[in-house]
mmCIF file with all atom_site columns, C-alpha atoms in Angstrom:
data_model
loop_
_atom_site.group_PDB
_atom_site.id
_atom_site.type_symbol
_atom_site.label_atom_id
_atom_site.label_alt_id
_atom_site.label_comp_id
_atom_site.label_asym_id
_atom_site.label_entity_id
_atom_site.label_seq_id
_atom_site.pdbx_PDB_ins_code
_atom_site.Cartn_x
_atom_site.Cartn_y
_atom_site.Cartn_z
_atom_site.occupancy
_atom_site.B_iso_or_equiv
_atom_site.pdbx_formal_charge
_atom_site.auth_seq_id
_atom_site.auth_comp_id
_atom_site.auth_asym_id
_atom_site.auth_atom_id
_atom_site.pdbx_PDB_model_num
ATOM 1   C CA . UNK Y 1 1   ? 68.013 54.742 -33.894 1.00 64.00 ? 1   UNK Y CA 1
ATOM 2   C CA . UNK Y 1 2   ? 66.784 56.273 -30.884 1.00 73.00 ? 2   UNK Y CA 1
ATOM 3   C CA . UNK Y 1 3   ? 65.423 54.374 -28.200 1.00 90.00 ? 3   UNK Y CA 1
ATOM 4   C CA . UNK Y 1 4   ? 61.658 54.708 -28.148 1.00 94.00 ? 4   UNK Y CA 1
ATOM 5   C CA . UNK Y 1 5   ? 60.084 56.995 -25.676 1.00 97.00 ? 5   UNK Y CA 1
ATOM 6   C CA . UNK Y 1 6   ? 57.950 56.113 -22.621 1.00 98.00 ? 6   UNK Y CA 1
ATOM 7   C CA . UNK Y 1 7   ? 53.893 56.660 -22.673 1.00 98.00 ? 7   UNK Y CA 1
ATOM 8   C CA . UNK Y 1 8   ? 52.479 57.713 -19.542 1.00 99.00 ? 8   UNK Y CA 1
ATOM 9   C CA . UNK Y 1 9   ? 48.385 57.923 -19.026 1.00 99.00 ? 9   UNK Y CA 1
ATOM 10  C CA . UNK Y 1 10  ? 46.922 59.764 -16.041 1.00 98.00 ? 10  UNK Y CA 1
ATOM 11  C CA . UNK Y 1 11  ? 42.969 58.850 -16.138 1.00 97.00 ? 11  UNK Y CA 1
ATOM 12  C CA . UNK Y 1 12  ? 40.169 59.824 -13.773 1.00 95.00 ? 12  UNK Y CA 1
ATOM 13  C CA . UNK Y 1 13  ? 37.085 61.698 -13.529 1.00 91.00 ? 13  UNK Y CA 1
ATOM 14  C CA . UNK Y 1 14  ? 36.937 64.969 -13.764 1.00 88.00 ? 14  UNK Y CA 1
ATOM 15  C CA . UNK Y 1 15  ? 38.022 67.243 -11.179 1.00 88.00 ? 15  UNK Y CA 1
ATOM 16  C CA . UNK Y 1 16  ? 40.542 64.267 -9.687  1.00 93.00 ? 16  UNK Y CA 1
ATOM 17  C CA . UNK Y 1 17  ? 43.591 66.638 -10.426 1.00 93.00 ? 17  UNK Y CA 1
ATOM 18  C CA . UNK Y 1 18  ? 45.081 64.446 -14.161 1.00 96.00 ? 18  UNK Y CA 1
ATOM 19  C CA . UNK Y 1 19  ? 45.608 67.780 -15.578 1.00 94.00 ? 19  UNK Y CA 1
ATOM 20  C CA . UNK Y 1 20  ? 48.151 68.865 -11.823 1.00 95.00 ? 20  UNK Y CA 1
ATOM 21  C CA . UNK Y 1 21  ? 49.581 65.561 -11.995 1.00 98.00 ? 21  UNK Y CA 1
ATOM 22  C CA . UNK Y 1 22  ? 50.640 65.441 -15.751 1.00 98.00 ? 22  UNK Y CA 1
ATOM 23  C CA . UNK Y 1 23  ? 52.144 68.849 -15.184 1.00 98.00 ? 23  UNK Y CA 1
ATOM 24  C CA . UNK Y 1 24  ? 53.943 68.615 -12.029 1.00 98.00 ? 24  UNK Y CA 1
ATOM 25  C CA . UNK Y 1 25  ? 55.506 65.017 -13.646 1.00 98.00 ? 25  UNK Y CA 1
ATOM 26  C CA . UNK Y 1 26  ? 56.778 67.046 -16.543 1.00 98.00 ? 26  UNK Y CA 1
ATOM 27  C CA . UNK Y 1 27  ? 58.289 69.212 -14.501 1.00 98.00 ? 27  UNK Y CA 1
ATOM 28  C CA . UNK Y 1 28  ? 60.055 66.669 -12.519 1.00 98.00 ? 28  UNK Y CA 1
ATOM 29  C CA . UNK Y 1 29  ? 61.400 65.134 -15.740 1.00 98.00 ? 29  UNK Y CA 1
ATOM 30  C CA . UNK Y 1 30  ? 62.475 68.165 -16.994 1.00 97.00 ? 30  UNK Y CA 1
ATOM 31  C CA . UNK Y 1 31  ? 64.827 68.429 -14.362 1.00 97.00 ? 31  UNK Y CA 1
ATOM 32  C CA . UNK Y 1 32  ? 66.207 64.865 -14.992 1.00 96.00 ? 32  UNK Y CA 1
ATOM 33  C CA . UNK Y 1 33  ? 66.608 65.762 -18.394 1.00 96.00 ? 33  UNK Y CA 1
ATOM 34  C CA . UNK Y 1 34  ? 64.348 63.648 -20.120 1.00 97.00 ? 34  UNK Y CA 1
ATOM 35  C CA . UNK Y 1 35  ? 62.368 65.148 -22.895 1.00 98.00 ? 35  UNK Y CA 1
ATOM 36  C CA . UNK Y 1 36  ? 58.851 65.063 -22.789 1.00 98.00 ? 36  UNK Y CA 1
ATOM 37  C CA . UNK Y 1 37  ? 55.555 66.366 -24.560 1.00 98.00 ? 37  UNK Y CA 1
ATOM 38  C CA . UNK Y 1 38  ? 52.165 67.005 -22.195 1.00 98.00 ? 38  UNK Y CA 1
ATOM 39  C CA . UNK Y 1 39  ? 48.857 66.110 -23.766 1.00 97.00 ? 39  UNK Y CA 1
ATOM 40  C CA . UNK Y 1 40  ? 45.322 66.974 -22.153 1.00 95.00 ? 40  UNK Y CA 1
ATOM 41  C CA . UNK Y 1 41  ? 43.150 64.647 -24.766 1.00 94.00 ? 41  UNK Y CA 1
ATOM 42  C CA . UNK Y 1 42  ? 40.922 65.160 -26.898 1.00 91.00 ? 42  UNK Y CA 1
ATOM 43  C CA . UNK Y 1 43  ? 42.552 68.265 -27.745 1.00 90.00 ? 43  UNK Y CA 1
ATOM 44  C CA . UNK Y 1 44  ? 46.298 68.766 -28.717 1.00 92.00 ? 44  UNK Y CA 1
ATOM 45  C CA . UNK Y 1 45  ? 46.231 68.887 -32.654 1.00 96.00 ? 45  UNK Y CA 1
ATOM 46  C CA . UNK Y 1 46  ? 44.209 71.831 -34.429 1.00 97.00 ? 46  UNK Y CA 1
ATOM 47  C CA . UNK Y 1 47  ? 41.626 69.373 -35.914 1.00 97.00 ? 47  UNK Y CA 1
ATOM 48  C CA . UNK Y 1 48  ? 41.396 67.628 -32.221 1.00 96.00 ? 48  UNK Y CA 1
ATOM 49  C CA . UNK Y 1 49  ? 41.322 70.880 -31.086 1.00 95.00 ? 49  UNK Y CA 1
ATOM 50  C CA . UNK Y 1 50  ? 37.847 71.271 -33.504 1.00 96.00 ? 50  UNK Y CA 1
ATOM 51  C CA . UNK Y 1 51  ? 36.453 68.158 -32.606 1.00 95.00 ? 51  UNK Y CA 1
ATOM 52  C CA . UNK Y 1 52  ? 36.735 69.031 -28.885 1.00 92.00 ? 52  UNK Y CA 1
ATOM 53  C CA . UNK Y 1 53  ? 34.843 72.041 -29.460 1.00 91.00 ? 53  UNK Y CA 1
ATOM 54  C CA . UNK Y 1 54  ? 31.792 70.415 -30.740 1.00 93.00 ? 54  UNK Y CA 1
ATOM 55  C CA . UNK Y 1 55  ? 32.413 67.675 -28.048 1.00 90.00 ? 55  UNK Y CA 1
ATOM 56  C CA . UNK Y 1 56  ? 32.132 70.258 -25.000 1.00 87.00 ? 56  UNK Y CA 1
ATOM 57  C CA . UNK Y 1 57  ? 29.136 71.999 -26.375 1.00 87.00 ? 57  UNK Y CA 1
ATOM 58  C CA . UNK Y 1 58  ? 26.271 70.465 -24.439 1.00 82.00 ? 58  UNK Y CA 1
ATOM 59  C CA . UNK Y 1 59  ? 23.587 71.947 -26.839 1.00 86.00 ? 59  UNK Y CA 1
ATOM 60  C CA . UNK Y 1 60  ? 24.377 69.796 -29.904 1.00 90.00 ? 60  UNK Y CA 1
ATOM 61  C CA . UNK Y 1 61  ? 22.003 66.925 -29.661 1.00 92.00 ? 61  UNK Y CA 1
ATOM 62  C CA . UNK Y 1 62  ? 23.939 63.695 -30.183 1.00 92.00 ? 62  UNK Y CA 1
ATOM 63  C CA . UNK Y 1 63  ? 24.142 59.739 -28.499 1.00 94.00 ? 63  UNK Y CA 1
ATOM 64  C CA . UNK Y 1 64  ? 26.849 58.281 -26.978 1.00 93.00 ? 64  UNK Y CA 1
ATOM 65  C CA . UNK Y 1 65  ? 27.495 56.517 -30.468 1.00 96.00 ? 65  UNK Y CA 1
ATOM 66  C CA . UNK Y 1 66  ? 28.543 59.714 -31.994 1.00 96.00 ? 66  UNK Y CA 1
ATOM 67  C CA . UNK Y 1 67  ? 30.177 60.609 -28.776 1.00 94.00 ? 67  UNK Y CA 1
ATOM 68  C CA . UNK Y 1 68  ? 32.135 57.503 -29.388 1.00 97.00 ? 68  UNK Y CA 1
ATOM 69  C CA . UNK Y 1 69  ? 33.099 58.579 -33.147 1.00 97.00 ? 69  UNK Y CA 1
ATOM 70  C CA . UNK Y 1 70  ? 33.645 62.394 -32.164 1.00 97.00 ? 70  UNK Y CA 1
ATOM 71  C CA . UNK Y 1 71  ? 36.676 61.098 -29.558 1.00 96.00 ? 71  UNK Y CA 1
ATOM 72  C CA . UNK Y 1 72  ? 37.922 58.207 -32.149 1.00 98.00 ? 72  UNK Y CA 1
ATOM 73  C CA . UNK Y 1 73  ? 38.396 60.684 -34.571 1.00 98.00 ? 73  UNK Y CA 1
ATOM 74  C CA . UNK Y 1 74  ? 40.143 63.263 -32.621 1.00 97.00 ? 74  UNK Y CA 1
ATOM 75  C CA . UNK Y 1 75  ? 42.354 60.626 -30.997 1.00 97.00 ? 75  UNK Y CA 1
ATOM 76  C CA . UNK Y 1 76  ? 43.483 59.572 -34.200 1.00 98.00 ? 76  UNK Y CA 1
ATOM 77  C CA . UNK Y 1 77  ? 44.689 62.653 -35.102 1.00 98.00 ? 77  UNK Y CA 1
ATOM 78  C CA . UNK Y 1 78  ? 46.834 63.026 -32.045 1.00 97.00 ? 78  UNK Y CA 1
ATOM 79  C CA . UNK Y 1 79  ? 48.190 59.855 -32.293 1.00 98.00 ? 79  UNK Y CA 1
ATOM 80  C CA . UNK Y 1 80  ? 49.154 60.107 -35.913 1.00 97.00 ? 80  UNK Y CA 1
ATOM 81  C CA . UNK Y 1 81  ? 50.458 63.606 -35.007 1.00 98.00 ? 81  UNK Y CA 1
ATOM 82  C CA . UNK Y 1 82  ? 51.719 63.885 -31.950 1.00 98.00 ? 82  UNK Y CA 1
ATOM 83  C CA . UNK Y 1 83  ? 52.279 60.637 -29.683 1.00 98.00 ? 83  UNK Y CA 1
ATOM 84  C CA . UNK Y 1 84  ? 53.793 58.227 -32.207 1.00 98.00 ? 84  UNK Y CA 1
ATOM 85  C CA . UNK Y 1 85  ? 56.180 61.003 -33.509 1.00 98.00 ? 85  UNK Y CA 1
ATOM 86  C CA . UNK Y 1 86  ? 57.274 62.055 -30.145 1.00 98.00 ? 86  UNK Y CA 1
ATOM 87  C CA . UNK Y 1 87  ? 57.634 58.069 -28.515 1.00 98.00 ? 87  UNK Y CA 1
ATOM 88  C CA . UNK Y 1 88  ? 59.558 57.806 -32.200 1.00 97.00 ? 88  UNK Y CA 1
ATOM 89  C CA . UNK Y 1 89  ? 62.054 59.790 -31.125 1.00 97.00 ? 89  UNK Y CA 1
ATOM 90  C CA . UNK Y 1 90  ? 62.554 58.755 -28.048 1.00 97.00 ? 90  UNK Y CA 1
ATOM 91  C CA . UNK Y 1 91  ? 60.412 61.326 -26.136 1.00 98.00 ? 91  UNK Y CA 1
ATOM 92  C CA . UNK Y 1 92  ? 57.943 61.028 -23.234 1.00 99.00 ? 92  UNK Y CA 1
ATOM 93  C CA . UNK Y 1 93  ? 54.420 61.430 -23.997 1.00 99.00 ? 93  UNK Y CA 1
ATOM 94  C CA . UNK Y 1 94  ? 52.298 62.657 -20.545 1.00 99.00 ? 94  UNK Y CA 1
ATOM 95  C CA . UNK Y 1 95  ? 48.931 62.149 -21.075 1.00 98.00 ? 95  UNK Y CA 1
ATOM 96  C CA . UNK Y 1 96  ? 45.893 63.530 -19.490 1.00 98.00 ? 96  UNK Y CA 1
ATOM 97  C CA . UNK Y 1 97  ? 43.464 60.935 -20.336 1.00 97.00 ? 97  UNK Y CA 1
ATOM 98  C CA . UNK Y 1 98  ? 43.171 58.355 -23.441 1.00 97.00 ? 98  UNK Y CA 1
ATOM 99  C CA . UNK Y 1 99  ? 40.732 55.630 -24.245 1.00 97.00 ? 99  UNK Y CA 1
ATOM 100 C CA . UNK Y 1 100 ? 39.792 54.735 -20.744 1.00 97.00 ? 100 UNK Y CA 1
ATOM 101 C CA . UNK Y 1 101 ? 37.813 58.079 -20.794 1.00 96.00 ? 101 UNK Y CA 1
ATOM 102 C CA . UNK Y 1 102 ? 35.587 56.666 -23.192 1.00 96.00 ? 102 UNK Y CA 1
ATOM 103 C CA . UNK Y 1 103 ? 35.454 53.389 -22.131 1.00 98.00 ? 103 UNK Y CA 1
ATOM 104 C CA . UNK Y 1 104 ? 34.154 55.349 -18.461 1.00 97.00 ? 104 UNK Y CA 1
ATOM 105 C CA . UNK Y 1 105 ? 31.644 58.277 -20.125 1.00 95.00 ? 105 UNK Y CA 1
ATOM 106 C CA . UNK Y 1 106 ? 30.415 56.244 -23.205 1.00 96.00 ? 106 UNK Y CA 1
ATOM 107 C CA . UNK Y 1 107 ? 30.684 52.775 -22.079 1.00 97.00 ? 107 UNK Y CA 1
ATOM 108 C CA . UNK Y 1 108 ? 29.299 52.897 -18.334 1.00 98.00 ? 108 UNK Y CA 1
ATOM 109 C CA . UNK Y 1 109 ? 27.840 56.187 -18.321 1.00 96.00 ? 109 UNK Y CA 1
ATOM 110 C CA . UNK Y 1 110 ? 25.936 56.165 -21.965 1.00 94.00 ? 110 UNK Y CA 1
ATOM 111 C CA . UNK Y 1 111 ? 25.406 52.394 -22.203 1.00 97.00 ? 111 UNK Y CA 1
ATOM 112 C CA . UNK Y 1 112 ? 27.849 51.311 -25.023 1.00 98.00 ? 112 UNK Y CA 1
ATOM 113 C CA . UNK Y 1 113 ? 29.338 48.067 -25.227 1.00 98.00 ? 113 UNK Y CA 1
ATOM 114 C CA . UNK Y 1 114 ? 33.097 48.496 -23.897 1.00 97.00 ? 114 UNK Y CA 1
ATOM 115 C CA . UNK Y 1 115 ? 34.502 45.859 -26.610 1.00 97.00 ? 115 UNK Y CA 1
ATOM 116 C CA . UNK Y 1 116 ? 32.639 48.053 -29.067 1.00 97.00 ? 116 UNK Y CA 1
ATOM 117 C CA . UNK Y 1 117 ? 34.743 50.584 -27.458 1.00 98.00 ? 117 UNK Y CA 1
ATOM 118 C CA . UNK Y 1 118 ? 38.175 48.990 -27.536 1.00 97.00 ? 118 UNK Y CA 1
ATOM 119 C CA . UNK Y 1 119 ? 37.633 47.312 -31.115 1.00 98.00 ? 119 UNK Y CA 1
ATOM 120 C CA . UNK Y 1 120 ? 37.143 51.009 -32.888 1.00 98.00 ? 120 UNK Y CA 1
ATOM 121 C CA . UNK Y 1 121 ? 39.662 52.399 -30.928 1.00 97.00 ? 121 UNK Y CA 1
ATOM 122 C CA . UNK Y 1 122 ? 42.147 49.580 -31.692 1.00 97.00 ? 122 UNK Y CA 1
ATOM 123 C CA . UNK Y 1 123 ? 41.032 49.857 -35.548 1.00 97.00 ? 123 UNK Y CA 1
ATOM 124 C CA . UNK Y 1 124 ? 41.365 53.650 -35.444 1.00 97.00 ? 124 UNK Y CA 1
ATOM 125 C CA . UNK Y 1 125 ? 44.947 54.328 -33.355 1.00 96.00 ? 125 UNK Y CA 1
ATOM 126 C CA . UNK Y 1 126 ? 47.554 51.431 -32.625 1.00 95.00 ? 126 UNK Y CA 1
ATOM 127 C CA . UNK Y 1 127 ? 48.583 48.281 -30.142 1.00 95.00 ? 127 UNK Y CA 1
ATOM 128 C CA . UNK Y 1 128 ? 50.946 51.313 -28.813 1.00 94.00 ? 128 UNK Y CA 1
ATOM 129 C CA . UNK Y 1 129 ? 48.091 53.772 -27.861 1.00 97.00 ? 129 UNK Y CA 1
ATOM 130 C CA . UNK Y 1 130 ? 45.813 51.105 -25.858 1.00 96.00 ? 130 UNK Y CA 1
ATOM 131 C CA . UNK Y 1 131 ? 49.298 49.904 -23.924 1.00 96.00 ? 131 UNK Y CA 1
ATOM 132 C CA . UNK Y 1 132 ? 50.753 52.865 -22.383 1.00 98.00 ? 132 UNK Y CA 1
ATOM 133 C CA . UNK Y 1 133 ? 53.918 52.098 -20.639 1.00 98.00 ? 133 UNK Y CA 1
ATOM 134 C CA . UNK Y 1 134 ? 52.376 53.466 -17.151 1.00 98.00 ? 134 UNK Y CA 1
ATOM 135 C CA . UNK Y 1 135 ? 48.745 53.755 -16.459 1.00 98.00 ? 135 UNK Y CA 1
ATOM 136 C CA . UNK Y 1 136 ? 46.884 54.751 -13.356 1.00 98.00 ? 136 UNK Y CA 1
ATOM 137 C CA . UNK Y 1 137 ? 43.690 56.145 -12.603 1.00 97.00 ? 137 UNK Y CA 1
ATOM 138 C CA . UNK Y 1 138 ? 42.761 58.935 -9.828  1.00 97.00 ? 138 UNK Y CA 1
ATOM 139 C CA . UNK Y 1 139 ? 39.889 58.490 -7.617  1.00 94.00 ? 139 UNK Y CA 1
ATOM 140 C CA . UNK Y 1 140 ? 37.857 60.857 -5.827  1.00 90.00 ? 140 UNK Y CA 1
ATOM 141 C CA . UNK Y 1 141 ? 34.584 59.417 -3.906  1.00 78.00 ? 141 UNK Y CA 1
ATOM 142 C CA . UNK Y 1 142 ? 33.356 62.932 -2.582  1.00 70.00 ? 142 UNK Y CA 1
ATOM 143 C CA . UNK Y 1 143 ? 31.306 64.499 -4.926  1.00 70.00 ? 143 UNK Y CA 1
ATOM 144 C CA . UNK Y 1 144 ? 31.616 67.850 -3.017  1.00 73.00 ? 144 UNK Y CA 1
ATOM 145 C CA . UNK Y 1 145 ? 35.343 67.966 -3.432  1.00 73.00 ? 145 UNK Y CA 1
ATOM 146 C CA . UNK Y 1 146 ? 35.342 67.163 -7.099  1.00 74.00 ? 146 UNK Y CA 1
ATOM 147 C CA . UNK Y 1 147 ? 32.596 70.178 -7.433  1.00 71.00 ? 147 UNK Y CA 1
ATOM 148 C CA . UNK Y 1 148 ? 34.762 72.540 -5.789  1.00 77.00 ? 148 UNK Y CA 1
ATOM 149 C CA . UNK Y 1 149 ? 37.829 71.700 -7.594  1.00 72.00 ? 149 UNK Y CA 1
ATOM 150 C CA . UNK Y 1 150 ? 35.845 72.205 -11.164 1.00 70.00 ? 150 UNK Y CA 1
ATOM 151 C CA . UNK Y 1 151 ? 34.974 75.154 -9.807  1.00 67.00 ? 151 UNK Y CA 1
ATOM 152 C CA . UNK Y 1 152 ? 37.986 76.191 -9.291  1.00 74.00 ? 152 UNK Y CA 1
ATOM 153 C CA . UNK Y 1 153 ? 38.668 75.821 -12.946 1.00 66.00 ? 153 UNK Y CA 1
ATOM 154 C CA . UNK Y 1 154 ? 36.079 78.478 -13.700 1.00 58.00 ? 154 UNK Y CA 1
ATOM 155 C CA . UNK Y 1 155 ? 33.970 76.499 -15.755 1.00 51.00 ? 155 UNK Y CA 1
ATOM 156 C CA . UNK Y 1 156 ? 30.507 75.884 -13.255 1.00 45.00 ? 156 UNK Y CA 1
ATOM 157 C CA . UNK Y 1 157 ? 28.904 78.687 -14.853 1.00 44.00 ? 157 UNK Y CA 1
ATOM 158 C CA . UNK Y 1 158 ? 30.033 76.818 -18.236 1.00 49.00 ? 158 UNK Y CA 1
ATOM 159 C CA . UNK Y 1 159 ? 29.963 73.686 -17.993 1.00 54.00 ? 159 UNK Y CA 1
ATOM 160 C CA . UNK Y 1 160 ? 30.883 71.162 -20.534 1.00 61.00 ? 160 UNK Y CA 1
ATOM 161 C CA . UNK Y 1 161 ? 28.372 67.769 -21.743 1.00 68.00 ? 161 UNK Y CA 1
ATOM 162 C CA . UNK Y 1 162 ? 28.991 65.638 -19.223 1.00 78.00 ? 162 UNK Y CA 1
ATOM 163 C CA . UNK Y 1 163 ? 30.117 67.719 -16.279 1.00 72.00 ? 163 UNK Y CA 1
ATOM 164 C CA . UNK Y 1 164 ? 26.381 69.208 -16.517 1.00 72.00 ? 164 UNK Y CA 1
ATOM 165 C CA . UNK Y 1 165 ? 24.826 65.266 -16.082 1.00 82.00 ? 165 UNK Y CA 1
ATOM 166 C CA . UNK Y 1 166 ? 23.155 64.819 -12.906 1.00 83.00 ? 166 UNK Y CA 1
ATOM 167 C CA . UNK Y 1 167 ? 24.295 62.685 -10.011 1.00 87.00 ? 167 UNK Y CA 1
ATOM 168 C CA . UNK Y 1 168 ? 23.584 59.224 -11.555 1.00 92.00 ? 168 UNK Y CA 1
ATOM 169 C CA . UNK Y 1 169 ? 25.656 59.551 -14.591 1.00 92.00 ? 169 UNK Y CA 1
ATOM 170 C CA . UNK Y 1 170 ? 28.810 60.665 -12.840 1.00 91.00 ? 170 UNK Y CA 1
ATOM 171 C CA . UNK Y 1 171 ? 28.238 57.512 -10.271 1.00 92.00 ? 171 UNK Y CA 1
ATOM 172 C CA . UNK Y 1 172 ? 27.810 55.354 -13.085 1.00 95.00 ? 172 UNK Y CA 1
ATOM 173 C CA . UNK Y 1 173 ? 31.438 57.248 -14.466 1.00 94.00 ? 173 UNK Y CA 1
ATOM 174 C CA . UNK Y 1 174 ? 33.248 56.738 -11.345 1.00 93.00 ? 174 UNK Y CA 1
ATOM 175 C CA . UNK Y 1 175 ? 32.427 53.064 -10.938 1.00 95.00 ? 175 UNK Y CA 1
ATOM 176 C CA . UNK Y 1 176 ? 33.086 52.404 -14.667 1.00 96.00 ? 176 UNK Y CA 1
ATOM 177 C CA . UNK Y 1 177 ? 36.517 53.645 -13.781 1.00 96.00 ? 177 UNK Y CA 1
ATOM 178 C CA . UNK Y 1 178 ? 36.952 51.623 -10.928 1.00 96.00 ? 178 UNK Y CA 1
ATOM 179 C CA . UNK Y 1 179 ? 35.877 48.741 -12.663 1.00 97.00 ? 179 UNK Y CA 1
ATOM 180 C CA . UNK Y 1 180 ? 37.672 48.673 -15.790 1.00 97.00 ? 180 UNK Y CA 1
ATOM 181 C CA . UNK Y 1 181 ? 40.942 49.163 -13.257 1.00 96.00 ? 181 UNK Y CA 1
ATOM 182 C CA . UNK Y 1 182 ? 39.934 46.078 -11.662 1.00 96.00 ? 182 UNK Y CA 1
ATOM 183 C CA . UNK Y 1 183 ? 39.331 43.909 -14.317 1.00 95.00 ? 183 UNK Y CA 1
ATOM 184 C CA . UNK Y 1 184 ? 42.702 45.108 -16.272 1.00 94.00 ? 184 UNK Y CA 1
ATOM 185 C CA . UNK Y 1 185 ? 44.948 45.098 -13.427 1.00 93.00 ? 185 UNK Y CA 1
ATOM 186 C CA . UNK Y 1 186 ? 45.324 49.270 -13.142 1.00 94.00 ? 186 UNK Y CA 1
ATOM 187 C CA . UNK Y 1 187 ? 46.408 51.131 -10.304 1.00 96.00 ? 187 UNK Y CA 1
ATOM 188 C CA . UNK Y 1 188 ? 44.112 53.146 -8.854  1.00 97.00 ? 188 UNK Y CA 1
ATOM 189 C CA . UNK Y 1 189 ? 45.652 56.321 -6.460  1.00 97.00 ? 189 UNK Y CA 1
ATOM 190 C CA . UNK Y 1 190 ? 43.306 58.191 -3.842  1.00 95.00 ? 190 UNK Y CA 1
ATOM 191 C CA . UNK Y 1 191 ? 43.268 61.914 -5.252  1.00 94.00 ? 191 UNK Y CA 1
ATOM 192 C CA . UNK Y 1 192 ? 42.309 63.014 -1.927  1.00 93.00 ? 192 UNK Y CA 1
ATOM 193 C CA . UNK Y 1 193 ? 45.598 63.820 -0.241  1.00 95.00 ? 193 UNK Y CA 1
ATOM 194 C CA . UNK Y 1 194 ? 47.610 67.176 -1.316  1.00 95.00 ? 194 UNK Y CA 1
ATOM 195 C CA . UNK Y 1 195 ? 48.472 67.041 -5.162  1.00 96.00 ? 195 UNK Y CA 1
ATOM 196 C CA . UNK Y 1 196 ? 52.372 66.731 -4.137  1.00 98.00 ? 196 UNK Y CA 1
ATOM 197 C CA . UNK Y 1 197 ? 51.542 63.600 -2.439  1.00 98.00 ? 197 UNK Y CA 1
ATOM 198 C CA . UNK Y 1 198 ? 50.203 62.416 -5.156  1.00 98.00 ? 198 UNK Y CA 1
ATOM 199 C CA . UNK Y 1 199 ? 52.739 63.168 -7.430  1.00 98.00 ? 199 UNK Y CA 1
ATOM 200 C CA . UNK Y 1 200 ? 54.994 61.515 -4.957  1.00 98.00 ? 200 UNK Y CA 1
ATOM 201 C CA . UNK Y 1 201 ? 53.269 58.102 -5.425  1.00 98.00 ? 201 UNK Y CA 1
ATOM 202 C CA . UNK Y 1 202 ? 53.059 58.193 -9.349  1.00 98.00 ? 202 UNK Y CA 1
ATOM 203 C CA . UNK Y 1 203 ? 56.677 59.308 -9.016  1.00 98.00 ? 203 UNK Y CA 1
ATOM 204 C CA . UNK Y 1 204 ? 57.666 56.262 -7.270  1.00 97.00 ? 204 UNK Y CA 1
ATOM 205 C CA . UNK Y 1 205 ? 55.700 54.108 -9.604  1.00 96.00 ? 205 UNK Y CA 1
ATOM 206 C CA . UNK Y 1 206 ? 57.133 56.100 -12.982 1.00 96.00 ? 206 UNK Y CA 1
ATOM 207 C CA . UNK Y 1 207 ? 60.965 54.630 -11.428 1.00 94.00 ? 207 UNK Y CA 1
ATOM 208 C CA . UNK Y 1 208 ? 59.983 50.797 -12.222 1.00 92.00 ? 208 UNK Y CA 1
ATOM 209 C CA . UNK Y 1 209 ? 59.496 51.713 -16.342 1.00 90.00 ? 209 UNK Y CA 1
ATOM 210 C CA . UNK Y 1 210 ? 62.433 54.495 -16.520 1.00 79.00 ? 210 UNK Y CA 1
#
C-alpha cells in the first residue's frame, strides 16, 4: 500500500501570489521526483468548474449563506474526486486555497458564524481536508500592490464578486485571515518580497513534513 501523499494549502487574499507559489512548488517537486497534482479551488472538477462559474458572476443576487453552500458543494466534489484519490496514492496535492477562504470571505467579510463554517465543511468533505499537512497564509497589507497584481491578471475590467467589494470588505477579509492564523497557530509569510523569495521560505518550511 502506498504511503499516503502530502496536502499542501497556500491561502491568502487575492492578488497575494497562492496561484505563483503553488506553481513554482510543483515545479520544484517535480524535479525531486515527487508526484504531485496542482489545484486552484473552487474549480478543478467539471461540476466545480460549474459551480465556480455561478460563484464569480457578481450579478446573481445571493447572501453569504448561499455563498457558503455554492463553495461546500464544489469542494466536495474535488475532494471526492481529486484530493483523496491523489493523497491515496501517495501523491502531493498543491492547493491554491481551501476552507480558510471561506472562513475569510463568508465568515469575516459576510458575517457568518465561522463554526457554522467549519461544522458544514467538516460534514460535507473529511478530518483530512480541514488538516492539510502544511498550511500557510500570504499577506499583503498594501492595497495598491494587490490592485496592480489583479490587474495584471487581466481581470479589472472583469472582475469577479468579491474582488468588485469596496475597501471595507476586503479589510474585513484580510484581518479575518490574519486572525483565524492566529488563533489556529498558522504561519503567516509577507507576500511582499520577490515571488522566489517566497517560494524560498515555504520551501524551507515544506522540508520539516517531507
Amino acid at each position: 500500500m502506498a504511503e499516503r501523499g502530502k496536502y499542501i494549502v497556500i491561502e491568502g487574499h487575492d492578488g497575494t501570489g497562492k496561484s505563483t507559489q503553488v506553481e513554482m512548488l510543483h515545479k520544484r517537486l517535480s524535479k525531486e521526483g515527487v508526484e504531485a497534482v496542482e489545484i486552484h479551488e473552487p474549480a478543478g472538477v467539471a461540476i466545480a468548474d460549474e459551480l465556480r462559474k455561478i460563484i464569480k458572476n457578481g450579478e446573481l443576487d445571493r447572501d453569504g449563506e448561499t455563498n457558503l453552500l455554492l463553495f461546500t458543494a464544489a469542494r466536495r466534489e474535488l475532494f471526492r474526486q481529486v484530493i483523496a484519490p491523489t493523497l491515496g496514492r501517495g501523491a502531493w496535492v498543491l492547493a491554491a486555497r481551501n476552507w480558510r477562504s471561506t472562513a475569510a470571505y463568508q465568515g469575516y467579510g459576510e458575517g457568518l458564524d465561522i463554526d457554522e463554517i467549519e461544522t458544514i465543511t467538516r460534514q460535507y468533505t473529511d478530518e483530512a481536508y480541514l488538516n492539510p499537512d502544511f498550511e500557510c497564509f500570504l499577506s499583503l497589507q498594501s492595497k495598491q500592490e494587490r490592485t496592480k497584481r489583479i490587474a495584471k491578471r487581466g481581470e479589472l475590467e472583469n472582475p469577479d464578486t468579491f474582488e468588485s467589494r469596496d475597501d471595507d470588505f476586503q479589510a474585513k477579509v484580510e484581518n479575518g485571515y490574519l486572525d483565524i492564523a492566529e488563533k489556529d497557530g498558522l504561519l503567516v509569510i509577507d507576500a511582499s518580497p520577490s515571488p522566489e523569495e517566497i517560494h524560498e521560505e515555504i520551501w524551507k518550511q515544506i522540508q520539516e513534513i517531507k
